[in-house]
mmCIF file of C-alpha atoms and ligand atoms in Angstrom:
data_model
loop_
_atom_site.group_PDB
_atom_site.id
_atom_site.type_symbol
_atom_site.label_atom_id
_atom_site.label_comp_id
_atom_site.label_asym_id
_atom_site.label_seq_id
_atom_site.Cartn_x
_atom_site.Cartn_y
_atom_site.Cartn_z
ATOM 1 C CA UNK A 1 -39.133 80.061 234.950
ATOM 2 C CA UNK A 2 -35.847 81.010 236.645
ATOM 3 C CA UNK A 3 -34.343 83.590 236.040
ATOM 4 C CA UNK A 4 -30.569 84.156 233.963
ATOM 5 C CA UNK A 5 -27.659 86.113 234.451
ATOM 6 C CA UNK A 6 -25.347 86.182 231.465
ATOM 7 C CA UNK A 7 -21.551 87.211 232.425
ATOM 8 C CA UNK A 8 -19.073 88.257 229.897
ATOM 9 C CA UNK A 9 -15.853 88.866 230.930
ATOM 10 C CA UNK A 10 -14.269 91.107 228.462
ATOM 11 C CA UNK A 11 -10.757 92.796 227.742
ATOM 12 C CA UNK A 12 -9.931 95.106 225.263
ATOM 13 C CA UNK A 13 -12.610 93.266 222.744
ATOM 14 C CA UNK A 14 -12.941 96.580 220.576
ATOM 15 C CA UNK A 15 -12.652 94.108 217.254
ATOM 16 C CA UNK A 16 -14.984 91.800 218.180
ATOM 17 C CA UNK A 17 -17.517 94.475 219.432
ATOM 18 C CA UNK A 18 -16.887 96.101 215.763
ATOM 19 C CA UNK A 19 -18.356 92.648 214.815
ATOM 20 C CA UNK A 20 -21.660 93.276 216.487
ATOM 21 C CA UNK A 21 -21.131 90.746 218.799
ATOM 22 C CA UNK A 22 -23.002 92.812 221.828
ATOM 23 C CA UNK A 23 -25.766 93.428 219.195
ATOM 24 C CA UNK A 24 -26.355 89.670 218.787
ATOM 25 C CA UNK A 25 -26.191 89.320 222.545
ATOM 26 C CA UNK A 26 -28.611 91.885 223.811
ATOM 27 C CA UNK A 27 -31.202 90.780 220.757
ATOM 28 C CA UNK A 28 -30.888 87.120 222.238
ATOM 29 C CA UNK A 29 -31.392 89.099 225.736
ATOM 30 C CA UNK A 30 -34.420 90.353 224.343
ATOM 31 C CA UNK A 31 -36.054 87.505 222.840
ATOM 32 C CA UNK A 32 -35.784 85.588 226.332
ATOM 33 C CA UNK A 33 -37.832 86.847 229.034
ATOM 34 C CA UNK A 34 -35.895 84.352 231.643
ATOM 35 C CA UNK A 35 -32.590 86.607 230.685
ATOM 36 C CA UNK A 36 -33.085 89.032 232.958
ATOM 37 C CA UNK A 37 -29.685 91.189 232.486
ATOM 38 C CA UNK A 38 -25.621 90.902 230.265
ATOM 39 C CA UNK A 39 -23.572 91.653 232.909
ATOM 40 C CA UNK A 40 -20.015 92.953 231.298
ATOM 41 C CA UNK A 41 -16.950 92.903 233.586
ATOM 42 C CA UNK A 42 -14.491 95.234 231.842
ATOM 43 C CA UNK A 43 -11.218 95.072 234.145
ATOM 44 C CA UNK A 44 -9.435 97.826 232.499
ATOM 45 C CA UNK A 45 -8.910 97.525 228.935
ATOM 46 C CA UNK A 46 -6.892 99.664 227.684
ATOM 47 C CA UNK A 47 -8.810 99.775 224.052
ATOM 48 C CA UNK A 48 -11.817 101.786 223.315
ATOM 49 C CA UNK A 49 -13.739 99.075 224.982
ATOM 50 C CA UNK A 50 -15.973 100.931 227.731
ATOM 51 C CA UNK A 51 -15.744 104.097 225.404
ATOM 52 C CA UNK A 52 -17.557 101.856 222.843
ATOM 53 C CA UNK A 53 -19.809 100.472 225.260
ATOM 54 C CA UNK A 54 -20.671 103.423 227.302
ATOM 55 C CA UNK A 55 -21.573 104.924 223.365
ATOM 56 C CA UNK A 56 -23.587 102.748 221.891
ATOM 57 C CA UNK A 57 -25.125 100.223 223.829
ATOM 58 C CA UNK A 58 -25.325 101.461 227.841
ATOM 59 C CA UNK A 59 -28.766 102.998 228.599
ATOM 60 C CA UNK A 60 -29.631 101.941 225.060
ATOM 61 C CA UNK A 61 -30.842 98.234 226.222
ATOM 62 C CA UNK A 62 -31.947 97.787 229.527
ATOM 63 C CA UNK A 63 -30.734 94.646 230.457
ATOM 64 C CA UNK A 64 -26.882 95.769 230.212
ATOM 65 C CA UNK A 65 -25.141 96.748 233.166
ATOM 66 C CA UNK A 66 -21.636 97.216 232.634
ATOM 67 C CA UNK A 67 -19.696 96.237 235.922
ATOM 68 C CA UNK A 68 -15.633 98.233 235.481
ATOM 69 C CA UNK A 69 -13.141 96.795 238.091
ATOM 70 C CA UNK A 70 -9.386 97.074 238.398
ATOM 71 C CA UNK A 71 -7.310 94.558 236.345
ATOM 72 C CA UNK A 72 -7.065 90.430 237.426
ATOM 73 C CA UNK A 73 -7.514 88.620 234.664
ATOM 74 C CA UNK A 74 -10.649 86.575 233.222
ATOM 75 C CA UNK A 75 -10.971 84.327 236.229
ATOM 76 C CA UNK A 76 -11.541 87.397 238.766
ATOM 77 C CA UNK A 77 -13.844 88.937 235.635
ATOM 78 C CA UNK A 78 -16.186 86.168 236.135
ATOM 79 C CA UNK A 79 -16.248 85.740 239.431
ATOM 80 C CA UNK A 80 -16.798 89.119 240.503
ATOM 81 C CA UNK A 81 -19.368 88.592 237.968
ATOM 82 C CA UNK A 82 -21.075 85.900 239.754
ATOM 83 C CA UNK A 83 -21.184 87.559 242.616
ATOM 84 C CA UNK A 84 -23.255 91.043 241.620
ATOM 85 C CA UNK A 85 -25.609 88.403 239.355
ATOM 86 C CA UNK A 86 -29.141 88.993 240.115
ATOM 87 C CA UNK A 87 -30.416 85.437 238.763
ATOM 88 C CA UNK A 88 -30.790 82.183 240.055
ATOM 89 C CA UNK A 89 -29.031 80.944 236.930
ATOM 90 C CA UNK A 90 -25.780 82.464 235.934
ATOM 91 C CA UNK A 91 -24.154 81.763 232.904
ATOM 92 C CA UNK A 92 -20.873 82.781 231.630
ATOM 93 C CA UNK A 93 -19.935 82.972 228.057
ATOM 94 C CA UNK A 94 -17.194 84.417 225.737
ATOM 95 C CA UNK A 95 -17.005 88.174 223.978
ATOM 96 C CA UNK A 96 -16.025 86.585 220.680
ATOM 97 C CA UNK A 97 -19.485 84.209 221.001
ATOM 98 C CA UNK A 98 -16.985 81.087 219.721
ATOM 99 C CA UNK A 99 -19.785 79.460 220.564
ATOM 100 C CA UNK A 100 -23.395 80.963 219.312
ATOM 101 C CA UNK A 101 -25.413 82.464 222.272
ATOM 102 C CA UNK A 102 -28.680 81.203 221.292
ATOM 103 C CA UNK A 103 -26.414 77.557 222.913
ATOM 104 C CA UNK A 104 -27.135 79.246 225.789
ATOM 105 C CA UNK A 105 -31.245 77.371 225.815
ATOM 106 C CA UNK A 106 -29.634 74.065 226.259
ATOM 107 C CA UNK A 107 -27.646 74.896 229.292
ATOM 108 C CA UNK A 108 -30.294 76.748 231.107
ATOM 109 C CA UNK A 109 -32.651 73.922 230.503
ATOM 110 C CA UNK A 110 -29.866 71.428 231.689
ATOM 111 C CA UNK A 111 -30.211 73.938 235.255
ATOM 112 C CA UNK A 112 -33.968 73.798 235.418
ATOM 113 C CA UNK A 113 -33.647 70.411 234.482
ATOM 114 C CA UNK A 114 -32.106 69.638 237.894
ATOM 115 C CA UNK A 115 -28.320 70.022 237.431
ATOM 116 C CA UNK A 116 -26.392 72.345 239.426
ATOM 117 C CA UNK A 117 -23.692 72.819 236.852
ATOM 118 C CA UNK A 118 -24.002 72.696 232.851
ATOM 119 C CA UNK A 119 -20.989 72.788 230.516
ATOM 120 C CA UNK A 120 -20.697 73.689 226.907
ATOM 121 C CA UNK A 121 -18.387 70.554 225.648
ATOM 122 C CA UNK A 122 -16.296 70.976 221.952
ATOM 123 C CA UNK A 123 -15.532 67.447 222.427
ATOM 124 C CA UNK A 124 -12.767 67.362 219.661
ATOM 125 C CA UNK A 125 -14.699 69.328 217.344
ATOM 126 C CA UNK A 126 -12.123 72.643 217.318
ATOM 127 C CA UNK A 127 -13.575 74.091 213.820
ATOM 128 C CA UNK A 128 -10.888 76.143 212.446
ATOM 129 C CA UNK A 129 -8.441 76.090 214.806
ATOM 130 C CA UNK A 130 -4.666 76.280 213.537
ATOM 131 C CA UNK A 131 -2.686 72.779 214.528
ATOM 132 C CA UNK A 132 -1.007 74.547 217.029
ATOM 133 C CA UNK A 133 -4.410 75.590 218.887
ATOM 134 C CA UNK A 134 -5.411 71.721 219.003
ATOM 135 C CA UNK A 135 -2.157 70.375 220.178
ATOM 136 C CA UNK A 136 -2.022 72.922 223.177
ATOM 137 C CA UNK A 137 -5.604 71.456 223.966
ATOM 138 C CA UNK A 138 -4.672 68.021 223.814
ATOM 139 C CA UNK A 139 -1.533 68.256 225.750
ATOM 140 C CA UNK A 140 -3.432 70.193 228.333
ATOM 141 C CA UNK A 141 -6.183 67.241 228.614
ATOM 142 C CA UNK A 142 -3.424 64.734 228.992
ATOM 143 C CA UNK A 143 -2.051 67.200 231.853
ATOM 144 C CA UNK A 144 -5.202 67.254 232.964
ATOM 145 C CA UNK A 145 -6.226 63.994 233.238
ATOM 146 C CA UNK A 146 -2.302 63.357 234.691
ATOM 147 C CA UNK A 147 -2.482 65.791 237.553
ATOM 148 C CA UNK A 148 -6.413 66.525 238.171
ATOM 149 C CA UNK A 149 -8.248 64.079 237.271
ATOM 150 C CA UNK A 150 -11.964 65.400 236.871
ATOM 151 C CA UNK A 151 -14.032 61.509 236.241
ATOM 152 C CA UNK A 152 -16.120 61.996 233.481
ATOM 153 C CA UNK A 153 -15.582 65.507 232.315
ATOM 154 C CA UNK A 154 -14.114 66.049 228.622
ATOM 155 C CA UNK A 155 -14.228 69.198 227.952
ATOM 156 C CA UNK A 156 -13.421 71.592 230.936
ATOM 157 C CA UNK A 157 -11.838 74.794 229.214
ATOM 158 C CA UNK A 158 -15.123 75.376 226.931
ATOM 159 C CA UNK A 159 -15.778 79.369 228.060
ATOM 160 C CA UNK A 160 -19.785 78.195 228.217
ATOM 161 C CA UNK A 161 -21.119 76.974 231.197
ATOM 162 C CA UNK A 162 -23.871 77.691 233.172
ATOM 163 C CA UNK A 163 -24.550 76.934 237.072
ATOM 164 C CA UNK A 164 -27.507 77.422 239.511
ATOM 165 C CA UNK A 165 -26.384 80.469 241.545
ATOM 166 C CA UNK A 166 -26.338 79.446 244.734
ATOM 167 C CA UNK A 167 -24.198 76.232 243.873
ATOM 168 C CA UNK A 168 -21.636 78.598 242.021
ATOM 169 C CA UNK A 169 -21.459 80.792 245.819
ATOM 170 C CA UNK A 170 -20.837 77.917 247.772
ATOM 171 C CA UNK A 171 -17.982 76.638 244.870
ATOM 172 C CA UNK A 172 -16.390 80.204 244.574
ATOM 173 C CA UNK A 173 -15.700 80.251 248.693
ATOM 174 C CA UNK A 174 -13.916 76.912 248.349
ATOM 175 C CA UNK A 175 -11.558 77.829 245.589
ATOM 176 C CA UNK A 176 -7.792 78.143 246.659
ATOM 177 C CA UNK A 177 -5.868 78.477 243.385
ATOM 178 C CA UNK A 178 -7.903 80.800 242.158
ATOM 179 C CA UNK A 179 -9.016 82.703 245.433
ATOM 180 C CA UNK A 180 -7.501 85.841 245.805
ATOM 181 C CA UNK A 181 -7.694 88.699 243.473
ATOM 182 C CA UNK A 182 -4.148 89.537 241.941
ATOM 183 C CA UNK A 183 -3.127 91.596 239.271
ATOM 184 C CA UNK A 184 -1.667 90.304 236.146
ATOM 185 C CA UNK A 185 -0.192 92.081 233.214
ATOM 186 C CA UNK A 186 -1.900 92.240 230.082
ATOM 187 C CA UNK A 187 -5.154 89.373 229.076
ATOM 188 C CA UNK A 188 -4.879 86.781 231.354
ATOM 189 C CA UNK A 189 -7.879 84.054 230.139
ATOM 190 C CA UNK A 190 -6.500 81.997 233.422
ATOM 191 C CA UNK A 191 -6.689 78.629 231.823
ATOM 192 C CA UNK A 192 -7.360 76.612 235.473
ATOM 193 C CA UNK A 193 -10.118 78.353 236.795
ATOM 194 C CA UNK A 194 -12.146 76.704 235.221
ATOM 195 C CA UNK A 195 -10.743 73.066 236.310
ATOM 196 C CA UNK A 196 -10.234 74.719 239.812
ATOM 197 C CA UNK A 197 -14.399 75.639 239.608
ATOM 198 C CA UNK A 198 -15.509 71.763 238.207
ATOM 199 C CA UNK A 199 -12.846 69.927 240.731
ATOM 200 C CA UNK A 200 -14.664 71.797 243.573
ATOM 201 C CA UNK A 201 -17.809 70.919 242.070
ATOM 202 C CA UNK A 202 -17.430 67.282 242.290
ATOM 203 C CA UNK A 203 -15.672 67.782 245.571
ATOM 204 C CA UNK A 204 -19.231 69.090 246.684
ATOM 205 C CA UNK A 205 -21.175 66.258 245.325
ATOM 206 C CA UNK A 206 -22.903 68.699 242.555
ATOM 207 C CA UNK A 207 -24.994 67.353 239.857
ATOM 208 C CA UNK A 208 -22.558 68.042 236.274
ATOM 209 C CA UNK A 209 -23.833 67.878 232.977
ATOM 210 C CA UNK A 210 -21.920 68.317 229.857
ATOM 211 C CA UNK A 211 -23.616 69.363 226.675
ATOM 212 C CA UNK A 212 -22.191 69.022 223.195
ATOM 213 C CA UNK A 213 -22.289 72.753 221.675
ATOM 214 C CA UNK A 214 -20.886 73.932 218.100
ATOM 215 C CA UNK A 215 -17.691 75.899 218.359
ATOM 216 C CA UNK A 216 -16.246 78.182 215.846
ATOM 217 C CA UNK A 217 -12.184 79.241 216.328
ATOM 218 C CA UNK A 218 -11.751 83.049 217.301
ATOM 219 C CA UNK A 219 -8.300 84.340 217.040
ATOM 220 C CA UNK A 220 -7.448 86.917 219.389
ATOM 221 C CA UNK A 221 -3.734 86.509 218.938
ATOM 222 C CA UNK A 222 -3.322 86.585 223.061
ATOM 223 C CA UNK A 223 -2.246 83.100 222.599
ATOM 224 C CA UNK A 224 1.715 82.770 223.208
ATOM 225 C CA UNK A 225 2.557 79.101 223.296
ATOM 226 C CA UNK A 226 5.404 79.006 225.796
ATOM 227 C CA UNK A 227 3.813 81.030 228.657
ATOM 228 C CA UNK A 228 0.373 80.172 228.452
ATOM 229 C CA UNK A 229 1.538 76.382 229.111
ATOM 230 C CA UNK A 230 3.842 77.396 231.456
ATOM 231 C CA UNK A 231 0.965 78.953 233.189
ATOM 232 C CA UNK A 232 -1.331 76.041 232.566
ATOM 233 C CA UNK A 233 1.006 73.725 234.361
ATOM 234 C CA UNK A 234 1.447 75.469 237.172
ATOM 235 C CA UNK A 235 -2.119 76.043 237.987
ATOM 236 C CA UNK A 236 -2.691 72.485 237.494
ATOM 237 C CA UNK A 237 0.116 71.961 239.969
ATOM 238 C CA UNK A 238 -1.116 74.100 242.296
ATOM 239 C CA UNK A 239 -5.067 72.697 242.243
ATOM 240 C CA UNK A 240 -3.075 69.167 242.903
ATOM 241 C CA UNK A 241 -1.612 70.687 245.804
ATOM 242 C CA UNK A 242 -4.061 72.272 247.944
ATOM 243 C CA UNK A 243 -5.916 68.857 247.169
ATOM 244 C CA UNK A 244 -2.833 66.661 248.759
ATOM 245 C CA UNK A 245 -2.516 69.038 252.024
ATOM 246 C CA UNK A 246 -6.885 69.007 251.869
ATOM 247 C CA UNK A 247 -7.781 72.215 251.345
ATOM 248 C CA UNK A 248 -10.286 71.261 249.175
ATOM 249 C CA UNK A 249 -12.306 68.909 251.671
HETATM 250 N N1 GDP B 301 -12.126 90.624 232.440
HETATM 251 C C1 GDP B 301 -11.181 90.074 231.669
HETATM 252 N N2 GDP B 301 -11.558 89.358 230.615
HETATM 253 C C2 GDP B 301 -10.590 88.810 229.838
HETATM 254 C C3 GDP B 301 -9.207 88.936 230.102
HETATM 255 N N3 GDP B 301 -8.513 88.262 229.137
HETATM 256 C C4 GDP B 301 -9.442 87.737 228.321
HETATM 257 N N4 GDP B 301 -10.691 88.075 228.729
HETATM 258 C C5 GDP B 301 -11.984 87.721 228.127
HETATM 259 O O1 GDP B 301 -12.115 86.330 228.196
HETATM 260 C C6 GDP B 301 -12.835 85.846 227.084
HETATM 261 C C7 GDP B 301 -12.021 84.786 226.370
HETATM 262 O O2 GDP B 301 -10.912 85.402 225.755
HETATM 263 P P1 GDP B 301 -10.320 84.864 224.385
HETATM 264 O O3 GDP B 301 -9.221 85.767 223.988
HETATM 265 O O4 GDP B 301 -11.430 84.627 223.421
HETATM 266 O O5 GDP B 301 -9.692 83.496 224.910
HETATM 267 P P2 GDP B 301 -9.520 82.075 224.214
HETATM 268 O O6 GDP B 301 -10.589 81.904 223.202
HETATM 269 O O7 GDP B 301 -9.621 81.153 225.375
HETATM 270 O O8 GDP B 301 -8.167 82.127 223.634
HETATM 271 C C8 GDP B 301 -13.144 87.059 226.219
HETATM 272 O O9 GDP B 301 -14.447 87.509 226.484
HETATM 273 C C9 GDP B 301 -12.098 88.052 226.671
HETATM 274 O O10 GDP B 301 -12.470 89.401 226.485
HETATM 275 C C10 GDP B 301 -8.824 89.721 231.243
HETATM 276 O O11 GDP B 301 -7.650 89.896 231.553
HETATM 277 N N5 GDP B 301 -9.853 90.251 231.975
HETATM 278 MG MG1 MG B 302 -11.848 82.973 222.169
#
């Protein structure tokens, strides 16, 4: 049995938390002995979100740690997350558990199955979501597929996916896009990471499985239309770049 990490990058997620969603998490913790700790990575909300945390849950359930670092973004949440994980499987997942955590089985199994790296995949099925939510996700696979490629990946923006630990060390010191550690004002969910993270994978040969997982729309209302495709774009951009002038090879 290996053993999991779960990361959850989280920023001021004081309504979802109000939801229970940390409840449902840690009782999933608890039901699987492989799970061997929730790793939050709070980089300074500016809600009651550690207060909340530090209250209720913390030294409540012992496989919590809660991991507080200055403020980057999601992207720099997870991977300073999958750096301190303990497991030989990390797995990252959402706070608003879009998709539900018990989803989490099939990807582990997919690792101890062989695969290095195991994606949740929504294929088109965006339950909920206003038009406006699906049209930024198809014109951001048509970028995608325009300016990075990625052969035989459909779903790369799914915040669900799992990866043997060491693979995930040797892909986070060959990221260039997404390298350094830089502030950013206010949520950042840092929509190319994740493309930056699966184009290195295939870059290093690694064994990719996507797996079909339900998906339930969250609104967080972080989501501003002009500047988070603005952003999209230009990471995109940049992962083409360093890829031209091979920085990735
Ligand atoms: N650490 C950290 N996490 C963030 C930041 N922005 C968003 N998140 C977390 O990233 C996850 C996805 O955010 P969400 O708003 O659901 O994004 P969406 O569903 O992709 O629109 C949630 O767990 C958020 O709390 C941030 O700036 N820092
Ligand atoms: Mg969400």
């Amino acid at each position: 049995m290996m053993k999991v990490s779960i990361v959850i990058p989280v920023y001021n997620e004081v309504q979802n938390l109000k939801k229970g969603v940390l409840d449902t998490v840690l009782a999933y913790a608890k039901s699987r002995p492989s799970v061997i700790e929730v790793l939050i990575v709070d980089d300074g909300s500016t809600d009651d979100t550690v207060a909340l945390i530090k209250k209720n849950y913390l030294g409540n359930y012992p496989k919590l740690r809660l991991y507080e670092k200055k403020h980057a973004g999601k992207a720099y949440g997870v991977i300073a997350g999958m750096k301190q994980a303990k497991g030989t499987i990390v797995f990252f997942t959402d706070m608003d558990l879009a998709t539900p955590i018990e989803e989490a089985d099939k990807l582990v199994q997919g690792i101890e199955d062989g695969y290095d790296v195991v994606i949740g995949s929504r294929n088109s099925n965006r339950q909920g979501a206003p038009i406006i939510r699906k049209a930024m996700a198809l014109g951001f696979i048509v970028l995608r597929t325009l300016l990075v490629g990625l052969r035989g990946i459909h779903d790369t923006q799914c915040g669900f996916k799992a990866f043997k630990t060491t693979a995930a060390r040797t892909m986070l010191k060959k990221l260039h896009a997404f390298a350094k550690e830089s502030a950013v004002e206010g949520p950042s969910v840092g929509a190319g990471f994740d493309i930056e993270l699966l184009f290195v994978a295939q870059k290093l040969g690694y064994k990719i499985k996507e797996v079909p997982v339900p998906w339930r729309h969250v609104e967080t209302k972080r989501v501003n239309f002009i500047t988070d495709s603005i952003e999209a774009i230009t990471d995109m951009t940049r992962i083409k770049w360093n890829d031209i002038r091979g920085a990735y090879n």
